[in-house]
JSON list of C-alpha atoms and ligand atoms in Angstrom, two decimals:
[
{"chain": "A", "resi": 1, "resn": "MET", "atom": "CA", "xyz": [0.17, 0.11, -0.06]},
{"chain": "A", "resi": 2, "resn": "LYS", "atom": "CA", "xyz": [1.34, 3.50, -0.89]},
{"chain": "A", "resi": 3, "resn": "VAL", "atom": "CA", "xyz": [0.40, 6.17, 1.49]},
{"chain": "A", "resi": 4, "resn": "ILE", "atom": "CA", "xyz": [0.50, 9.82, 0.01]},
{"chain": "A", "resi": 5, "resn": "VAL", "atom": "CA", "xyz": [0.10, 12.43, 2.69]},
{"chain": "A", "resi": 6, "resn": "SER", "atom": "CA", "xyz": [-0.79, 15.94, 1.58]},
{"chain": "A", "resi": 7, "resn": "LYS", "atom": "CA", "xyz": [-1.19, 19.04, 3.65]},
{"chain": "A", "resi": 8, "resn": "ASP", "atom": "CA", "xyz": [-4.95, 19.51, 3.08]},
{"chain": "A", "resi": 9, "resn": "TYR", "atom": "CA", "xyz": [-7.96, 18.21, 1.12]},
{"chain": "A", "resi": 10, "resn": "ASP", "atom": "CA", "xyz": [-7.28, 20.30, -1.89]},
{"chain": "A", "resi": 11, "resn": "GLU", "atom": "CA", "xyz": [-3.85, 19.02, -2.47]},
{"chain": "A", "resi": 12, "resn": "MET", "atom": "CA", "xyz": [-5.02, 15.46, -1.61]},
{"chain": "A", "resi": 13, "resn": "SER", "atom": "CA", "xyz": [-7.66, 15.73, -4.34]},
{"chain": "A", "resi": 14, "resn": "LYS", "atom": "CA", "xyz": [-5.32, 17.03, -6.88]},
{"chain": "A", "resi": 15, "resn": "LYS", "atom": "CA", "xyz": [-2.68, 14.43, -6.36]},
{"chain": "A", "resi": 16, "resn": "ALA", "atom": "CA", "xyz": [-5.27, 11.76, -6.71]},
{"chain": "A", "resi": 17, "resn": "ALA", "atom": "CA", "xyz": [-6.49, 13.43, -9.96]},
{"chain": "A", "resi": 18, "resn": "ASP", "atom": "CA", "xyz": [-3.05, 13.63, -11.45]},
{"chain": "A", "resi": 19, "resn": "LEU", "atom": "CA", "xyz": [-2.61, 9.81, -11.05]},
{"chain": "A", "resi": 20, "resn": "ILE", "atom": "CA", "xyz": [-6.08, 9.40, -12.75]},
{"chain": "A", "resi": 21, "resn": "VAL", "atom": "CA", "xyz": [-5.54, 11.99, -15.43]},
{"chain": "A", "resi": 22, "resn": "ASN", "atom": "CA", "xyz": [-2.24, 10.15, -16.39]},
{"chain": "A", "resi": 23, "resn": "MET", "atom": "CA", "xyz": [-3.98, 6.81, -16.38]},
{"chain": "A", "resi": 24, "resn": "LEU", "atom": "CA", "xyz": [-6.75, 8.00, -18.66]},
{"chain": "A", "resi": 25, "resn": "ILE", "atom": "CA", "xyz": [-4.13, 9.66, -21.08]},
{"chain": "A", "resi": 26, "resn": "ASP", "atom": "CA", "xyz": [-2.53, 6.31, -21.38]},
{"chain": "A", "resi": 27, "resn": "LYS", "atom": "CA", "xyz": [-5.79, 4.57, -21.77]},
{"chain": "A", "resi": 28, "resn": "PRO", "atom": "CA", "xyz": [-8.65, 6.51, -23.19]},
{"chain": "A", "resi": 29, "resn": "GLN", "atom": "CA", "xyz": [-10.94, 3.48, -23.02]},
{"chain": "A", "resi": 30, "resn": "ALA", "atom": "CA", "xyz": [-10.27, 3.27, -19.25]},
{"chain": "A", "resi": 31, "resn": "LYS", "atom": "CA", "xyz": [-13.03, 1.32, -16.99]},
{"chain": "A", "resi": 32, "resn": "PHE", "atom": "CA", "xyz": [-13.77, 3.39, -13.77]},
{"chain": "A", "resi": 33, "resn": "GLY", "atom": "CA", "xyz": [-15.14, 2.34, -10.42]},
{"chain": "A", "resi": 34, "resn": "PHE", "atom": "CA", "xyz": [-16.66, 5.35, -8.66]},
{"chain": "A", "resi": 35, "resn": "ALA", "atom": "CA", "xyz": [-17.46, 6.06, -5.10]},
{"chain": "A", "resi": 36, "resn": "THR", "atom": "CA", "xyz": [-19.82, 8.52, -3.61]},
{"chain": "A", "resi": 37, "resn": "GLY", "atom": "CA", "xyz": [-19.66, 10.30, -0.15]},
{"chain": "A", "resi": 38, "resn": "SER", "atom": "CA", "xyz": [-18.17, 13.88, 0.30]},
{"chain": "A", "resi": 39, "resn": "THR", "atom": "CA", "xyz": [-14.61, 12.87, 0.19]},
{"chain": "A", "resi": 40, "resn": "PRO", "atom": "CA", "xyz": [-14.17, 12.30, -3.65]},
{"chain": "A", "resi": 41, "resn": "ILE", "atom": "CA", "xyz": [-15.89, 15.71, -4.62]},
{"chain": "A", "resi": 42, "resn": "GLY", "atom": "CA", "xyz": [-12.57, 17.46, -4.94]},
{"chain": "A", "resi": 43, "resn": "LEU", "atom": "CA", "xyz": [-11.36, 14.71, -7.27]},
{"chain": "A", "resi": 44, "resn": "TYR", "atom": "CA", "xyz": [-14.30, 14.79, -9.61]},
{"chain": "A", "resi": 45, "resn": "GLU", "atom": "CA", "xyz": [-13.89, 18.54, -9.78]},
{"chain": "A", "resi": 46, "resn": "ASN", "atom": "CA", "xyz": [-10.25, 18.20, -10.72]},
{"chain": "A", "resi": 47, "resn": "LEU", "atom": "CA", "xyz": [-11.31, 15.35, -13.31]},
{"chain": "A", "resi": 48, "resn": "ALA", "atom": "CA", "xyz": [-14.01, 17.67, -14.78]},
{"chain": "A", "resi": 49, "resn": "LYS", "atom": "CA", "xyz": [-11.48, 20.71, -14.87]},
{"chain": "A", "resi": 50, "resn": "ALA", "atom": "CA", "xyz": [-8.92, 18.42, -16.63]},
{"chain": "A", "resi": 51, "resn": "GLU", "atom": "CA", "xyz": [-11.47, 17.56, -19.27]},
{"chain": "A", "resi": 52, "resn": "LYS", "atom": "CA", "xyz": [-12.41, 21.10, -19.85]},
{"chain": "A", "resi": 53, "resn": "GLU", "atom": "CA", "xyz": [-8.89, 22.10, -20.33]},
{"chain": "A", "resi": 54, "resn": "GLY", "atom": "CA", "xyz": [-8.51, 19.27, -22.90]},
{"chain": "A", "resi": 55, "resn": "GLU", "atom": "CA", "xyz": [-6.27, 17.30, -21.07]},
{"chain": "A", "resi": 56, "resn": "ILE", "atom": "CA", "xyz": [-8.38, 14.13, -20.97]},
{"chain": "A", "resi": 57, "resn": "SER", "atom": "CA", "xyz": [-11.68, 12.72, -22.48]},
{"chain": "A", "resi": 58, "resn": "PHE", "atom": "CA", "xyz": [-13.95, 10.32, -20.77]},
{"chain": "A", "resi": 59, "resn": "LYS", "atom": "CA", "xyz": [-15.61, 9.66, -24.30]},
{"chain": "A", "resi": 60, "resn": "TYR", "atom": "CA", "xyz": [-14.25, 6.21, -24.58]},
{"chain": "A", "resi": 61, "resn": "SER", "atom": "CA", "xyz": [-14.24, 5.20, -21.05]},
{"chain": "A", "resi": 62, "resn": "LYS", "atom": "CA", "xyz": [-17.23, 3.67, -19.00]},
{"chain": "A", "resi": 63, "resn": "SER", "atom": "CA", "xyz": [-18.03, 3.23, -15.38]},
{"chain": "A", "resi": 64, "resn": "VAL", "atom": "CA", "xyz": [-19.63, 1.40, -12.45]},
{"chain": "A", "resi": 65, "resn": "ASN", "atom": "CA", "xyz": [-20.58, 2.58, -8.93]},
{"chain": "A", "resi": 66, "resn": "LEU", "atom": "CA", "xyz": [-20.09, 1.00, -5.68]},
{"chain": "A", "resi": 67, "resn": "ASP", "atom": "CA", "xyz": [-23.44, 1.41, -4.05]},
{"chain": "A", "resi": 68, "resn": "GLU", "atom": "CA", "xyz": [-27.06, 3.29, -3.74]},
{"chain": "A", "resi": 69, "resn": "TYR", "atom": "CA", "xyz": [-29.63, 3.76, -1.19]},
{"chain": "A", "resi": 70, "resn": "ILE", "atom": "CA", "xyz": [-33.01, 1.74, -1.23]},
{"chain": "A", "resi": 71, "resn": "GLY", "atom": "CA", "xyz": [-36.12, 3.49, -0.97]},
{"chain": "A", "resi": 72, "resn": "ILE", "atom": "CA", "xyz": [-35.30, 6.83, -2.61]},
{"chain": "A", "resi": 73, "resn": "ASP", "atom": "CA", "xyz": [-35.75, 7.25, -6.45]},
{"chain": "A", "resi": 74, "resn": "LYS", "atom": "CA", "xyz": [-32.93, 8.15, -8.81]},
{"chain": "A", "resi": 75, "resn": "GLU", "atom": "CA", "xyz": [-34.15, 11.63, -9.13]},
{"chain": "A", "resi": 76, "resn": "ASN", "atom": "CA", "xyz": [-34.00, 12.27, -5.34]},
{"chain": "A", "resi": 77, "resn": "ASP", "atom": "CA", "xyz": [-31.20, 14.78, -4.62]},
{"chain": "A", "resi": 78, "resn": "GLN", "atom": "CA", "xyz": [-30.29, 12.24, -1.74]},
{"chain": "A", "resi": 79, "resn": "SER", "atom": "CA", "xyz": [-29.58, 9.33, -4.29]},
{"chain": "A", "resi": 80, "resn": "TYR", "atom": "CA", "xyz": [-26.12, 8.42, -5.21]},
{"chain": "A", "resi": 81, "resn": "GLN", "atom": "CA", "xyz": [-27.22, 8.58, -8.97]},
{"chain": "A", "resi": 82, "resn": "TYR", "atom": "CA", "xyz": [-27.92, 12.28, -8.48]},
{"chain": "A", "resi": 83, "resn": "PHE", "atom": "CA", "xyz": [-24.83, 12.71, -6.58]},
{"chain": "A", "resi": 84, "resn": "MET", "atom": "CA", "xyz": [-22.72, 11.44, -9.67]},
{"chain": "A", "resi": 85, "resn": "ASN", "atom": "CA", "xyz": [-24.77, 13.22, -12.06]},
{"chain": "A", "resi": 86, "resn": "GLU", "atom": "CA", "xyz": [-24.29, 16.54, -10.36]},
{"chain": "A", "resi": 87, "resn": "ASN", "atom": "CA", "xyz": [-20.55, 15.87, -9.46]},
{"chain": "A", "resi": 88, "resn": "LEU", "atom": "CA", "xyz": [-19.23, 14.16, -12.44]},
{"chain": "A", "resi": 89, "resn": "PHE", "atom": "CA", "xyz": [-21.44, 12.67, -15.20]},
{"chain": "A", "resi": 90, "resn": "ASN", "atom": "CA", "xyz": [-23.23, 16.06, -15.90]},
{"chain": "A", "resi": 91, "resn": "LYS", "atom": "CA", "xyz": [-19.57, 17.61, -16.32]},
{"chain": "A", "resi": 92, "resn": "VAL", "atom": "CA", "xyz": [-17.67, 15.31, -18.44]},
{"chain": "A", "resi": 93, "resn": "SER", "atom": "CA", "xyz": [-18.28, 13.32, -21.84]},
{"chain": "A", "resi": 94, "resn": "PHE", "atom": "CA", "xyz": [-19.23, 9.82, -20.98]},
{"chain": "A", "resi": 95, "resn": "LYS", "atom": "CA", "xyz": [-21.37, 8.63, -23.73]},
{"chain": "A", "resi": 96, "resn": "GLU", "atom": "CA", "xyz": [-25.08, 7.81, -22.89]},
{"chain": "A", "resi": 97, "resn": "GLY", "atom": "CA", "xyz": [-25.63, 4.39, -21.16]},
{"chain": "A", "resi": 98, "resn": "THR", "atom": "CA", "xyz": [-21.73, 3.89, -20.30]},
{"chain": "A", "resi": 99, "resn": "THR", "atom": "CA", "xyz": [-22.12, 4.70, -16.65]},
{"chain": "A", "resi": 100, "resn": "HIS", "atom": "CA", "xyz": [-23.99, 2.48, -14.14]},
{"chain": "A", "resi": 101, "resn": "LEU", "atom": "CA", "xyz": [-25.06, 2.56, -10.43]},
{"chain": "A", "resi": 102, "resn": "PRO", "atom": "CA", "xyz": [-26.75, -0.33, -8.62]},
{"chain": "A", "resi": 103, "resn": "TYR", "atom": "CA", "xyz": [-30.48, 0.15, -8.32]},
{"chain": "A", "resi": 104, "resn": "ALA", "atom": "CA", "xyz": [-33.05, -1.51, -5.92]},
{"chain": "A", "resi": 105, "resn": "PRO", "atom": "CA", "xyz": [-36.45, 0.04, -5.58]},
{"chain": "A", "resi": 106, "resn": "GLU", "atom": "CA", "xyz": [-36.89, -2.40, -2.65]},
{"chain": "A", "resi": 107, "resn": "ALA", "atom": "CA", "xyz": [-34.82, -4.69, -0.51]},
{"chain": "A", "resi": 108, "resn": "ASP", "atom": "CA", "xyz": [-34.92, -7.63, -2.71]},
{"chain": "A", "resi": 109, "resn": "GLU", "atom": "CA", "xyz": [-31.73, -9.59, -3.54]},
{"chain": "A", "resi": 110, "resn": "LYS", "atom": "CA", "xyz": [-32.87, -10.04, -7.31]},
{"chain": "A", "resi": 111, "resn": "TYR", "atom": "CA", "xyz": [-31.62, -6.62, -7.68]},
{"chain": "A", "resi": 112, "resn": "ALA", "atom": "CA", "xyz": [-28.36, -7.69, -6.40]},
{"chain": "A", "resi": 113, "resn": "LYS", "atom": "CA", "xyz": [-28.20, -10.66, -8.69]},
{"chain": "A", "resi": 114, "resn": "GLU", "atom": "CA", "xyz": [-29.01, -8.23, -11.55]},
{"chain": "A", "resi": 115, "resn": "TYR", "atom": "CA", "xyz": [-26.05, -5.84, -10.71]},
{"chain": "A", "resi": 116, "resn": "ASP", "atom": "CA", "xyz": [-23.58, -8.87, -10.36]},
{"chain": "A", "resi": 117, "resn": "LYS", "atom": "CA", "xyz": [-24.37, -9.86, -13.93]},
{"chain": "A", "resi": 118, "resn": "LEU", "atom": "CA", "xyz": [-23.71, -6.40, -15.07]},
{"chain": "A", "resi": 119, "resn": "LEU", "atom": "CA", "xyz": [-20.58, -6.34, -13.03]},
{"chain": "A", "resi": 120, "resn": "ASP", "atom": "CA", "xyz": [-19.29, -9.56, -14.74]},
{"chain": "A", "resi": 121, "resn": "GLU", "atom": "CA", "xyz": [-20.18, -8.15, -18.09]},
{"chain": "A", "resi": 122, "resn": "PHE", "atom": "CA", "xyz": [-18.17, -5.18, -17.39]},
{"chain": "A", "resi": 123, "resn": "GLY", "atom": "CA", "xyz": [-15.20, -6.82, -16.26]},
{"chain": "A", "resi": 124, "resn": "GLN", "atom": "CA", "xyz": [-12.14, -5.78, -14.26]},
{"chain": "A", "resi": 125, "resn": "ARG", "atom": "CA", "xyz": [-11.84, -1.95, -13.71]},
{"chain": "A", "resi": 126, "resn": "ASP", "atom": "CA", "xyz": [-8.81, 0.01, -14.28]},
{"chain": "A", "resi": 127, "resn": "VAL", "atom": "CA", "xyz": [-9.12, 1.89, -11.23]},
{"chain": "A", "resi": 128, "resn": "GLN", "atom": "CA", "xyz": [-11.72, 1.84, -8.19]},
{"chain": "A", "resi": 129, "resn": "ILE", "atom": "CA", "xyz": [-12.14, 5.02, -6.22]},
{"chain": "A", "resi": 130, "resn": "LEU", "atom": "CA", "xyz": [-13.00, 4.34, -2.61]},
{"chain": "A", "resi": 131, "resn": "GLY", "atom": "CA", "xyz": [-13.93, 6.42, 0.40]},
{"chain": "A", "resi": 132, "resn": "LEU", "atom": "CA", "xyz": [-13.80, 4.94, 3.90]},
{"chain": "A", "resi": 133, "resn": "GLY", "atom": "CA", "xyz": [-16.68, 4.76, 6.34]},
{"chain": "A", "resi": 134, "resn": "PRO", "atom": "CA", "xyz": [-15.44, 6.17, 9.73]},
{"chain": "A", "resi": 135, "resn": "ASN", "atom": "CA", "xyz": [-16.29, 2.58, 11.20]},
{"chain": "A", "resi": 136, "resn": "GLY", "atom": "CA", "xyz": [-13.98, 0.97, 8.41]},
{"chain": "A", "resi": 137, "resn": "HIS", "atom": "CA", "xyz": [-16.78, 0.35, 5.81]},
{"chain": "A", "resi": 138, "resn": "LEU", "atom": "CA", "xyz": [-15.90, -0.07, 2.15]},
{"chain": "A", "resi": 139, "resn": "ALA", "atom": "CA", "xyz": [-18.73, 0.88, -0.02]},
{"chain": "A", "resi": 140, "resn": "PHE", "atom": "CA", "xyz": [-21.58, -0.35, 2.14]},
{"chain": "A", "resi": 141, "resn": "ASN", "atom": "CA", "xyz": [-19.87, -3.28, 3.48]},
{"chain": "A", "resi": 142, "resn": "GLU", "atom": "CA", "xyz": [-20.36, -2.95, 7.25]},
{"chain": "A", "resi": 143, "resn": "PRO", "atom": "CA", "xyz": [-18.26, -4.29, 9.94]},
{"chain": "A", "resi": 144, "resn": "ALA", "atom": "CA", "xyz": [-19.66, -7.89, 10.55]},
{"chain": "A", "resi": 145, "resn": "GLU", "atom": "CA", "xyz": [-18.70, -11.45, 11.35]},
{"chain": "A", "resi": 146, "resn": "LYS", "atom": "CA", "xyz": [-18.92, -12.24, 7.59]},
{"chain": "A", "resi": 147, "resn": "LEU", "atom": "CA", "xyz": [-18.58, -10.15, 4.59]},
{"chain": "A", "resi": 148, "resn": "ASN", "atom": "CA", "xyz": [-20.38, -10.52, 1.27]},
{"chain": "A", "resi": 149, "resn": "GLN", "atom": "CA", "xyz": [-18.36, -11.46, -1.92]},
{"chain": "A", "resi": 150, "resn": "ARG", "atom": "CA", "xyz": [-20.88, -10.31, -4.28]},
{"chain": "A", "resi": 151, "resn": "THR", "atom": "CA", "xyz": [-23.55, -7.47, -4.37]},
{"chain": "A", "resi": 152, "resn": "SER", "atom": "CA", "xyz": [-25.96, -7.55, -1.63]},
{"chain": "A", "resi": 153, "resn": "ILE", "atom": "CA", "xyz": [-28.85, -5.73, 0.16]},
{"chain": "A", "resi": 154, "resn": "ILE", "atom": "CA", "xyz": [-27.30, -4.28, 3.24]},
{"chain": "A", "resi": 155, "resn": "LYS", "atom": "CA", "xyz": [-29.02, -3.21, 6.55]},
{"chain": "A", "resi": 156, "resn": "LEU", "atom": "CA", "xyz": [-27.17, -0.25, 7.51]},
{"chain": "A", "resi": 157, "resn": "THR", "atom": "CA", "xyz": [-25.69, -0.13, 10.81]},
{"chain": "A", "resi": 158, "resn": "GLU", "atom": "CA", "xyz": [-26.53, 2.74, 13.39]},
{"chain": "A", "resi": 159, "resn": "GLU", "atom": "CA", "xyz": [-23.26, 4.24, 13.08]},
{"chain": "A", "resi": 160, "resn": "THR", "atom": "CA", "xyz": [-23.65, 4.51, 9.32]},
{"chain": "A", "resi": 161, "resn": "ILE", "atom": "CA", "xyz": [-27.10, 5.80, 9.49]},
{"chain": "A", "resi": 162, "resn": "LYS", "atom": "CA", "xyz": [-25.73, 8.36, 11.99]},
{"chain": "A", "resi": 163, "resn": "ALA", "atom": "CA", "xyz": [-22.73, 9.42, 9.97]},
{"chain": "A", "resi": 164, "resn": "ASN", "atom": "CA", "xyz": [-24.76, 9.97, 6.92]},
{"chain": "A", "resi": 165, "resn": "SER", "atom": "CA", "xyz": [-27.59, 11.77, 8.59]},
{"chain": "A", "resi": 166, "resn": "ARG", "atom": "CA", "xyz": [-25.49, 14.89, 7.95]},
{"chain": "A", "resi": 167, "resn": "PHE", "atom": "CA", "xyz": [-26.64, 14.84, 4.49]},
{"chain": "A", "resi": 168, "resn": "PHE", "atom": "CA", "xyz": [-30.46, 14.60, 5.37]},
{"chain": "A", "resi": 169, "resn": "GLU", "atom": "CA", "xyz": [-32.97, 16.55, 7.40]},
{"chain": "A", "resi": 170, "resn": "SER", "atom": "CA", "xyz": [-32.93, 14.27, 10.18]},
{"chain": "A", "resi": 171, "resn": "GLU", "atom": "CA", "xyz": [-31.70, 10.80, 11.09]},
{"chain": "A", "resi": 172, "resn": "GLU", "atom": "CA", "xyz": [-35.04, 9.24, 10.37]},
{"chain": "A", "resi": 173, "resn": "ASP", "atom": "CA", "xyz": [-34.86, 10.49, 6.80]},
{"chain": "A", "resi": 174, "resn": "VAL", "atom": "CA", "xyz": [-31.74, 8.31, 6.08]},
{"chain": "A", "resi": 175, "resn": "PRO", "atom": "CA", "xyz": [-32.73, 5.03, 4.22]},
{"chain": "A", "resi": 176, "resn": "LYS", "atom": "CA", "xyz": [-32.28, 1.77, 6.34]},
{"chain": "A", "resi": 177, "resn": "TYR", "atom": "CA", "xyz": [-31.21, -0.24, 3.40]},
{"chain": "A", "resi": 178, "resn": "ALA", "atom": "CA", "xyz": [-28.51, -0.04, 0.65]},
{"chain": "A", "resi": 179, "resn": "ILE", "atom": "CA", "xyz": [-27.47, -2.20, -2.19]},
{"chain": "A", "resi": 180, "resn": "SER", "atom": "CA", "xyz": [-23.67, -2.66, -2.42]},
{"chain": "A", "resi": 181, "resn": "MET", "atom": "CA", "xyz": [-20.94, -4.45, -4.37]},
{"chain": "A", "resi": 182, "resn": "GLY", "atom": "CA", "xyz": [-19.47, -7.21, -2.32]},
{"chain": "A", "resi": 183, "resn": "MET", "atom": "CA", "xyz": [-15.85, -7.32, -1.46]},
{"chain": "A", "resi": 184, "resn": "ALA", "atom": "CA", "xyz": [-14.63, -9.56, -4.22]},
{"chain": "A", "resi": 185, "resn": "ASP", "atom": "CA", "xyz": [-16.30, -6.62, -6.57]},
{"chain": "A", "resi": 186, "resn": "VAL", "atom": "CA", "xyz": [-14.82, -3.89, -4.83]},
{"chain": "A", "resi": 187, "resn": "PHE", "atom": "CA", "xyz": [-11.36, -5.44, -5.41]},
{"chain": "A", "resi": 188, "resn": "ASN", "atom": "CA", "xyz": [-11.86, -6.27, -9.01]},
{"chain": "A", "resi": 189, "resn": "ALA", "atom": "CA", "xyz": [-9.77, -3.38, -10.15]},
{"chain": "A", "resi": 190, "resn": "LYS", "atom": "CA", "xyz": [-6.13, -3.20, -11.40]},
{"chain": "A", "resi": 191, "resn": "MET", "atom": "CA", "xyz": [-5.59, -0.08, -8.97]},
{"chain": "A", "resi": 192, "resn": "LEU", "atom": "CA", "xyz": [-7.52, 1.01, -5.83]},
{"chain": "A", "resi": 193, "resn": "VAL", "atom": "CA", "xyz": [-7.53, 4.78, -5.10]},
{"chain": "A", "resi": 194, "resn": "VAL", "atom": "CA", "xyz": [-8.63, 5.45, -1.41]},
{"chain": "A", "resi": 195, "resn": "LEU", "atom": "CA", "xyz": [-9.28, 8.77, 0.06]},
{"chain": "A", "resi": 196, "resn": "ALA", "atom": "CA", "xyz": [-9.48, 10.05, 3.41]},
{"chain": "A", "resi": 197, "resn": "SER", "atom": "CA", "xyz": [-9.73, 13.36, 4.68]},
{"chain": "A", "resi": 198, "resn": "GLY", "atom": "CA", "xyz": [-10.37, 15.19, 8.02]},
{"chain": "A", "resi": 199, "resn": "LYS", "atom": "CA", "xyz": [-9.89, 14.37, 11.61]},
{"chain": "A", "resi": 200, "resn": "ASN", "atom": "CA", "xyz": [-13.11, 11.92, 11.95]},
{"chain": "A", "resi": 201, "resn": "LYS", "atom": "CA", "xyz": [-11.09, 9.74, 9.48]},
{"chain": "A", "resi": 202, "resn": "HIS", "atom": "CA", "xyz": [-7.95, 9.65, 11.56]},
{"chain": "A", "resi": 203, "resn": "GLU", "atom": "CA", "xyz": [-8.90, 6.51, 13.55]},
{"chain": "A", "resi": 204, "resn": "VAL", "atom": "CA", "xyz": [-9.69, 4.31, 10.62]},
{"chain": "A", "resi": 205, "resn": "VAL", "atom": "CA", "xyz": [-6.56, 5.73, 8.67]},
{"chain": "A", "resi": 206, "resn": "LYS", "atom": "CA", "xyz": [-4.42, 4.80, 11.75]},
{"chain": "A", "resi": 207, "resn": "ARG", "atom": "CA", "xyz": [-5.92, 1.32, 11.95]},
{"chain": "A", "resi": 208, "resn": "ILE", "atom": "CA", "xyz": [-5.38, 0.73, 8.37]},
{"chain": "A", "resi": 209, "resn": "ILE", "atom": "CA", "xyz": [-1.64, 1.50, 8.60]},
{"chain": "A", "resi": 210, "resn": "GLU", "atom": "CA", "xyz": [-0.77, 0.30, 12.06]},
{"chain": "A", "resi": 211, "resn": "GLU", "atom": "CA", "xyz": [-2.73, -2.93, 12.57]},
{"chain": "A", "resi": 212, "resn": "GLY", "atom": "CA", "xyz": [-1.20, -5.93, 11.04]},
{"chain": "A", "resi": 213, "resn": "THR", "atom": "CA", "xyz": [-4.40, -8.03, 10.94]},
{"chain": "A", "resi": 214, "resn": "ILE", "atom": "CA", "xyz": [-7.27, -8.72, 8.30]},
{"chain": "A", "resi": 215, "resn": "TYR", "atom": "CA", "xyz": [-10.67, -9.36, 9.84]},
{"chain": "A", "resi": 216, "resn": "PRO", "atom": "CA", "xyz": [-14.31, -8.63, 8.85]},
{"chain": "A", "resi": 217, "resn": "GLU", "atom": "CA", "xyz": [-15.13, -6.51, 11.74]},
{"chain": "A", "resi": 218, "resn": "PHE", "atom": "CA", "xyz": [-12.95, -3.99, 9.96]},
{"chain": "A", "resi": 219, "resn": "PRO", "atom": "CA", "xyz": [-13.63, -4.23, 6.26]},
{"chain": "A", "resi": 220, "resn": "ALA", "atom": "CA", "xyz": [-10.92, -1.58, 5.37]},
{"chain": "A", "resi": 221, "resn": "SER", "atom": "CA", "xyz": [-8.29, -4.27, 6.80]},
{"chain": "A", "resi": 222, "resn": "PHE", "atom": "CA", "xyz": [-8.80, -5.99, 3.69]},
{"chain": "A", "resi": 223, "resn": "LEU", "atom": "CA", "xyz": [-7.07, -3.24, 1.57]},
{"chain": "A", "resi": 224, "resn": "HIS", "atom": "CA", "xyz": [-3.91, -5.09, 2.53]},
{"chain": "A", "resi": 225, "resn": "LEU", "atom": "CA", "xyz": [-4.86, -8.11, 0.19]},
{"chain": "A", "resi": 226, "resn": "HIS", "atom": "CA", "xyz": [-4.88, -5.84, -2.85]},
{"chain": "A", "resi": 227, "resn": "PRO", "atom": "CA", "xyz": [-1.39, -5.42, -4.76]},
{"chain": "A", "resi": 228, "resn": "ASN", "atom": "CA", "xyz": [-1.83, -1.88, -6.07]},
{"chain": "A", "resi": 229, "resn": "VAL", "atom": "CA", "xyz": [-3.45, 0.47, -3.41]},
{"chain": "A", "resi": 230, "resn": "TYR", "atom": "CA", "xyz": [-2.97, 4.25, -3.25]},
{"chain": "A", "resi": 231, "resn": "LEU", "atom": "CA", "xyz": [-4.05, 5.75, 0.01]},
{"chain": "A", "resi": 232, "resn": "PHE", "atom": "CA", "xyz": [-4.49, 9.47, -0.29]},
{"chain": "A", "resi": 233, "resn": "VAL", "atom": "CA", "xyz": [-4.84, 11.17, 3.04]},
{"chain": "A", "resi": 234, "resn": "ASP", "atom": "CA", "xyz": [-4.61, 14.77, 4.10]},
{"chain": "A", "resi": 235, "resn": "GLU", "atom": "CA", "xyz": [-2.53, 15.76, 7.49]},
{"chain": "A", "resi": 236, "resn": "ASP", "atom": "CA", "xyz": [-5.87, 15.93, 9.49]},
{"chain": "A", "resi": 237, "resn": "ALA", "atom": "CA", "xyz": [-6.59, 12.29, 8.61]},
{"chain": "A", "resi": 238, "resn": "TYR", "atom": "CA", "xyz": [-3.00, 11.12, 8.99]},
{"chain": "A", "resi": 239, "resn": "GLN", "atom": "CA", "xyz": [-2.09, 12.88, 12.12]},
{"chain": "A", "resi": 240, "resn": "GLY", "atom": "CA", "xyz": [-5.44, 13.56, 13.90]},
{"chain": "B", "resi": 1, "resn": "LIG", "atom": "C1", "xyz": [-20.90, 6.36, 2.23]},
{"chain": "B", "resi": 1, "resn": "LIG", "atom": "C2", "xyz": [-20.58, 5.28, 1.12]},
{"chain": "B", "resi": 1, "resn": "LIG", "atom": "C3", "xyz": [-19.30, 5.02, 1.10]},
{"chain": "B", "resi": 1, "resn": "LIG", "atom": "C4", "xyz": [-18.38, 6.08, 1.49]},
{"chain": "B", "resi": 1, "resn": "LIG", "atom": "C5", "xyz": [-18.66, 6.82, 2.74]},
{"chain": "B", "resi": 1, "resn": "LIG", "atom": "C6", "xyz": [-17.77, 8.04, 3.32]},
{"chain": "B", "resi": 1, "resn": "LIG", "atom": "O1", "xyz": [-21.39, 5.47, 3.34]},
{"chain": "B", "resi": 1, "resn": "LIG", "atom": "N1", "xyz": [-21.46, 4.35, 1.01]},
{"chain": "B", "resi": 1, "resn": "LIG", "atom": "O2", "xyz": [-18.88, 4.42, -0.01]},
{"chain": "B", "resi": 1, "resn": "LIG", "atom": "O3", "xyz": [-17.14, 5.93, 1.47]},
{"chain": "B", "resi": 1, "resn": "LIG", "atom": "O4", "xyz": [-20.15, 7.33, 2.56]},
{"chain": "B", "resi": 1, "resn": "LIG", "atom": "O5", "xyz": [-18.49, 9.21, 3.24]},
{"chain": "B", "resi": 1, "resn": "LIG", "atom": "P1", "xyz": [-17.74, 10.58, 3.16]},
{"chain": "B", "resi": 1, "resn": "LIG", "atom": "O6", "xyz": [-16.70, 10.72, 2.23]},
{"chain": "B", "resi": 1, "resn": "LIG", "atom": "O7", "xyz": [-18.69, 11.59, 2.99]},
{"chain": "B", "resi": 1, "resn": "LIG", "atom": "O8", "xyz": [-16.96, 10.72, 4.43]}
]
């Protein structure tokens, strides 16, 4: 795992973007895995800027996303689809039908199977972008005794509902279920770009760097199994 420490959020976002810009210059038909959450917003801004300035183009690339809430529709401004449209897809040149998010109108595993089929056809990504839950979750793979290999319907933990309630009017409005890629899917990328910023991510970053074990109660520990991980952190996340 390569740990890249930046002085602040902006520098971290820029450094991560530079890595991806170079990758896309080398391979215009790159396959992306995108993440939501507040952390990758700066990275997406930099990518949109790089395309606007003619450095790169997303015209020949395609993407999948990690996860989505269940029980809010795609047009809702709290959906991850809306987030991706606003922060990236509407700003860059992906061709129609080349970006994909999981979608489940209700908590039924049949929607997870559908997404697995799409992922199997999509194949290995060139890069998967990842944020970190403060409890060490990856996508919506929550700390548990067992982790899912493939896409599943997830009951969100109290901790995650609390952490994500900052985006909603109240905690009661946060969906209780989500659909998420499983761990095998999350890791099916040549390179993982993990981003963590701010003091509230210090504990999780410290555990990733310092703990020498891998266990499902801390999903982020599995990052050590992947041979090509870039962990971009700012000083607040690194030092606390
Ligand atoms: C959600 C997403 C995760 C993301 C996490 C962190 O729970 N499902 O994929 O990593 O938020 O969010 P933030 O970047 O806002 O801290």
